[in-house]
């Protein structure tokens, strides 16, 4: 899709503070530091729409972005990083769960996994939970530029085997080479119907 505008809408820490639902939403979920915010920047061709950081736990609130006045991208805070303060980690579950459960405009969740790591128990639980609630999901394997071609093949296979219930919806991606960008957009367009 040709990007004509991509703008920050709102950041919130509290479920009752979510913006009103006008447009279809696509949420980006995953462990801290996997590259959720970087993926959003690549998809909208902006270097700094969303803040990224090499320190895990950068995004702690839920952030809403308007793309072309047609879709809302929702950057969810990451999970699973022990160094993030306990107070923040305790807030994650109620905040993210209430978003995922009550948001009628949610059309797709993009779950991002670092291609170099075996999916964690939290990743698997979240994917099963999406299944249970019938939330359409695509898995993106990020940071493919960090592996050689041979290793990459092996790792993709390893992830596929550890997540047999995901099927074919697994897309390798790199924010550096932009590999996978068009395929991710295809999924976004077909699930939001725009
Ligand atoms: P939290 O907000 O902490 O949950 O992290 P996040 O998932 O939003 O990750 P973010 O986009 O901030 O990226 C984390 C770090 O990984 C940053 O230093 C990024 O530059 C780097 N990074 C993200 N994607 C890629 C990628 O595809 N390749 C490489 N080489 N680095 C990446
Ligand atoms: Mg982030």
Short mmCIF file of C-alpha atoms and ligand atoms in Angstrom, two decimals:
data_model
loop_
_atom_site.label_atom_id
_atom_site.label_comp_id
_atom_site.label_asym_id
_atom_site.label_seq_id
_atom_site.Cartn_x
_atom_site.Cartn_y
_atom_site.Cartn_z
CA UNK A 1 0.00 0.00 0.00
CA UNK A 2 1.24 3.49 -0.78
CA UNK A 3 1.70 5.33 2.50
CA UNK A 4 0.29 8.84 2.40
CA UNK A 5 0.22 9.43 6.15
CA UNK A 6 1.32 7.68 9.33
CA UNK A 7 0.70 9.48 12.58
CA UNK A 8 0.82 8.88 16.30
CA UNK A 9 -2.68 8.88 17.81
CA UNK A 10 -2.40 7.98 21.47
CA UNK A 11 -0.40 6.21 24.13
CA UNK A 12 -2.20 4.60 27.04
CA UNK A 13 -1.54 2.57 30.18
CA UNK A 14 -5.20 2.06 31.08
CA UNK A 15 -7.90 0.02 29.31
CA UNK A 16 -10.63 2.64 29.82
CA UNK A 17 -8.40 5.09 27.99
CA UNK A 18 -8.26 3.28 24.63
CA UNK A 19 -9.26 5.53 21.72
CA UNK A 20 -12.72 5.15 20.16
CA UNK A 21 -12.97 2.45 17.51
CA UNK A 22 -13.40 3.83 14.01
CA UNK A 23 -10.98 1.91 11.85
CA UNK A 24 -9.78 -1.70 11.58
CA UNK A 25 -6.80 -2.40 13.85
CA UNK A 26 -3.67 -4.50 13.47
CA UNK A 27 -1.72 -5.21 16.67
CA UNK A 28 1.99 -6.03 16.97
CA UNK A 29 2.85 -8.38 19.84
CA UNK A 30 5.93 -10.23 21.04
CA UNK A 31 8.73 -10.47 23.54
CA UNK A 32 10.67 -7.32 24.44
CA UNK A 33 13.34 -6.36 21.93
CA UNK A 34 12.17 -8.66 19.08
CA UNK A 35 11.61 -5.67 16.81
CA UNK A 36 7.89 -4.82 17.03
CA UNK A 37 8.42 -1.06 16.82
CA UNK A 38 11.06 -1.42 14.08
CA UNK A 39 8.64 -3.50 12.00
CA UNK A 40 5.99 -0.77 12.21
CA UNK A 41 8.51 1.84 11.05
CA UNK A 42 9.47 -0.31 8.04
CA UNK A 43 5.83 -0.96 7.10
CA UNK A 44 5.06 2.76 7.00
CA UNK A 45 8.44 3.80 5.50
CA UNK A 46 9.29 6.08 8.40
CA UNK A 47 12.52 5.89 10.35
CA UNK A 48 11.18 7.27 13.59
CA UNK A 49 7.40 7.07 13.77
CA UNK A 50 7.86 4.67 16.68
CA UNK A 51 10.75 4.85 19.13
CA UNK A 52 13.01 1.80 19.12
CA UNK A 53 15.84 0.88 21.46
CA UNK A 54 18.50 -1.74 21.96
CA UNK A 55 17.42 -1.84 25.64
CA UNK A 56 14.49 -4.26 26.02
CA UNK A 57 11.30 -2.82 27.50
CA UNK A 58 11.23 0.38 25.46
CA UNK A 59 7.51 0.24 24.68
CA UNK A 60 5.60 -0.07 27.97
CA UNK A 61 2.25 1.45 27.10
CA UNK A 62 -0.10 0.63 24.20
CA UNK A 63 0.55 3.00 21.31
CA UNK A 64 -1.93 3.68 18.51
CA UNK A 65 -0.88 4.94 15.06
CA UNK A 66 -3.13 6.01 12.22
CA UNK A 67 -2.00 4.85 8.77
CA UNK A 68 -3.52 6.61 5.73
CA UNK A 69 -6.70 7.25 7.78
CA UNK A 70 -7.56 3.64 6.91
CA UNK A 71 -5.93 1.37 9.48
CA UNK A 72 -4.76 1.70 13.07
CA UNK A 73 -1.45 0.02 13.95
CA UNK A 74 -1.22 -0.88 17.62
CA UNK A 75 2.23 -1.29 19.15
CA UNK A 76 1.88 -3.49 22.23
CA UNK A 77 4.43 -3.52 25.06
CA UNK A 78 6.77 -6.52 24.98
CA UNK A 79 6.78 -9.34 27.51
CA UNK A 80 9.22 -11.80 28.97
CA UNK A 81 12.13 -9.62 29.88
CA UNK A 82 13.30 -10.09 33.46
CA UNK A 83 15.08 -6.73 33.66
CA UNK A 84 11.89 -4.79 33.08
CA UNK A 85 10.72 -3.59 36.53
CA UNK A 86 8.21 -5.85 38.28
CA UNK A 87 5.64 -3.04 38.53
CA UNK A 88 5.67 -2.74 34.73
CA UNK A 89 5.55 -6.51 34.19
CA UNK A 90 2.53 -6.80 36.49
CA UNK A 91 0.68 -4.21 34.44
CA UNK A 92 1.37 -5.97 31.14
CA UNK A 93 -1.11 -8.80 31.47
CA UNK A 94 -4.28 -6.89 32.40
CA UNK A 95 -3.47 -4.13 29.92
CA UNK A 96 -2.65 -6.31 26.91
CA UNK A 97 -5.30 -8.94 27.69
CA UNK A 98 -8.04 -6.37 27.98
CA UNK A 99 -6.99 -4.86 24.66
CA UNK A 100 -6.94 -8.23 22.90
CA UNK A 101 -10.19 -9.43 24.43
CA UNK A 102 -12.40 -6.40 24.14
CA UNK A 103 -11.29 -4.71 20.96
CA UNK A 104 -13.98 -5.31 18.36
CA UNK A 105 -12.03 -3.51 15.66
CA UNK A 106 -9.03 -5.84 16.02
CA UNK A 107 -8.59 -7.70 12.71
CA UNK A 108 -5.11 -9.19 12.95
CA UNK A 109 -2.34 -9.79 15.46
CA UNK A 110 1.20 -9.94 14.14
CA UNK A 111 3.24 -11.95 16.61
CA UNK A 112 6.94 -11.27 16.20
CA UNK A 113 9.58 -13.80 17.20
CA UNK A 114 13.36 -13.41 16.95
CA UNK A 115 14.34 -15.97 14.29
CA UNK A 116 17.44 -16.93 16.33
CA UNK A 117 15.50 -18.07 19.41
CA UNK A 118 13.35 -21.07 20.18
CA UNK A 119 9.80 -19.79 20.85
CA UNK A 120 9.30 -19.33 24.59
CA UNK A 121 6.47 -20.71 26.67
CA UNK A 122 4.94 -17.23 26.71
CA UNK A 123 5.05 -17.06 22.90
CA UNK A 124 3.32 -20.44 22.61
CA UNK A 125 0.73 -19.60 25.25
CA UNK A 126 -0.11 -16.35 23.54
CA UNK A 127 -0.52 -18.08 20.17
CA UNK A 128 -2.82 -20.70 21.68
CA UNK A 129 -4.78 -17.95 23.38
CA UNK A 130 -5.26 -16.17 20.02
CA UNK A 131 -6.57 -19.46 18.60
CA UNK A 132 -8.97 -19.85 21.49
CA UNK A 133 -10.40 -16.37 21.00
CA UNK A 134 -10.43 -16.73 17.19
CA UNK A 135 -8.08 -13.80 16.68
CA UNK A 136 -6.44 -14.07 13.22
CA UNK A 137 -2.68 -14.27 13.65
CA UNK A 138 0.44 -14.13 11.53
CA UNK A 139 3.89 -15.01 12.89
CA UNK A 140 6.80 -12.85 11.77
CA UNK A 141 10.34 -14.13 12.30
CA UNK A 142 12.46 -11.02 12.74
CA UNK A 143 16.15 -10.17 12.37
CA UNK A 144 16.81 -12.63 9.53
CA UNK A 145 19.81 -10.46 8.53
CA UNK A 146 21.61 -11.71 11.63
CA UNK A 147 21.95 -15.27 10.30
CA UNK A 148 23.73 -16.83 7.36
CA UNK A 149 21.48 -18.37 4.68
CA UNK A 150 22.10 -21.93 5.85
CA UNK A 151 21.52 -21.12 9.51
CA UNK A 152 18.41 -19.13 8.62
CA UNK A 153 16.87 -22.11 6.84
CA UNK A 154 17.54 -24.32 9.85
CA UNK A 155 16.10 -21.82 12.30
CA UNK A 156 12.94 -21.25 10.27
CA UNK A 157 12.42 -25.00 10.16
CA UNK A 158 13.02 -25.25 13.91
CA UNK A 159 10.38 -22.57 14.61
CA UNK A 160 7.89 -24.25 12.26
CA UNK A 161 8.35 -27.54 14.08
CA UNK A 162 7.91 -25.99 17.52
CA UNK A 163 4.72 -24.19 16.43
CA UNK A 164 2.90 -26.85 14.39
CA UNK A 165 -0.51 -25.28 15.02
CA UNK A 166 0.45 -22.05 13.23
CA UNK A 167 0.56 -23.62 9.77
CA UNK A 168 1.85 -21.59 6.85
CA UNK A 169 1.37 -18.16 8.37
CA UNK A 170 5.06 -17.67 9.17
CA UNK A 171 6.92 -14.83 7.44
CA UNK A 172 10.69 -14.23 7.69
CA UNK A 173 11.46 -10.51 8.04
CA UNK A 174 14.36 -8.12 8.45
CA UNK A 175 14.08 -4.44 9.32
CA UNK A 176 17.56 -4.03 7.78
CA UNK A 177 16.99 -5.63 4.35
CA UNK A 178 13.17 -5.20 4.47
CA UNK A 179 12.75 -8.80 3.38
CA UNK A 180 9.15 -9.88 4.05
CA UNK A 181 7.64 -6.39 4.07
CA UNK A 182 5.37 -6.91 1.04
CA UNK A 183 4.13 -10.25 2.27
CA UNK A 184 3.24 -8.81 5.67
CA UNK A 185 1.34 -5.98 3.95
CA UNK A 186 -0.60 -8.57 1.91
CA UNK A 187 -1.82 -10.18 5.14
CA UNK A 188 -2.70 -6.80 6.63
CA UNK A 189 -4.69 -5.76 3.58
CA UNK A 190 -6.59 -9.00 3.31
CA UNK A 191 -7.51 -9.16 7.00
CA UNK A 192 -8.57 -5.53 7.24
CA UNK A 193 -10.44 -5.69 3.91
CA UNK A 194 -9.04 -2.41 2.59
P1 LIG B 1 10.24 -3.31 23.18
O1 LIG B 1 9.57 -2.01 22.83
O2 LIG B 1 11.32 -3.15 24.18
O3 LIG B 1 9.28 -4.39 23.52
O4 LIG B 1 11.06 -3.80 21.86
P2 LIG B 1 10.59 -3.92 20.35
O5 LIG B 1 10.08 -5.28 20.10
O6 LIG B 1 9.71 -2.78 19.97
O7 LIG B 1 11.99 -3.81 19.57
P3 LIG B 1 12.64 -2.59 18.77
O8 LIG B 1 11.92 -2.37 17.50
O9 LIG B 1 12.79 -1.43 19.70
O10 LIG B 1 14.05 -3.22 18.40
C1 LIG B 1 14.95 -3.68 19.40
C2 LIG B 1 16.36 -3.64 18.86
O11 LIG B 1 16.52 -4.59 17.79
C3 LIG B 1 16.77 -2.27 18.28
O12 LIG B 1 18.14 -2.06 18.58
C4 LIG B 1 16.57 -2.47 16.77
O13 LIG B 1 17.40 -1.64 15.99
C5 LIG B 1 16.96 -3.94 16.59
N1 LIG B 1 16.27 -4.58 15.45
C6 LIG B 1 14.92 -4.63 15.25
N2 LIG B 1 14.63 -5.32 14.11
C7 LIG B 1 15.82 -5.69 13.58
C8 LIG B 1 16.19 -6.45 12.40
O14 LIG B 1 15.36 -6.92 11.61
N3 LIG B 1 17.54 -6.64 12.20
C9 LIG B 1 18.48 -6.17 13.06
N4 LIG B 1 19.75 -6.43 12.78
N5 LIG B 1 18.17 -5.46 14.17
C10 LIG B 1 16.87 -5.23 14.44
MG1 LIG B 2 8.87 -1.29 21.09
#
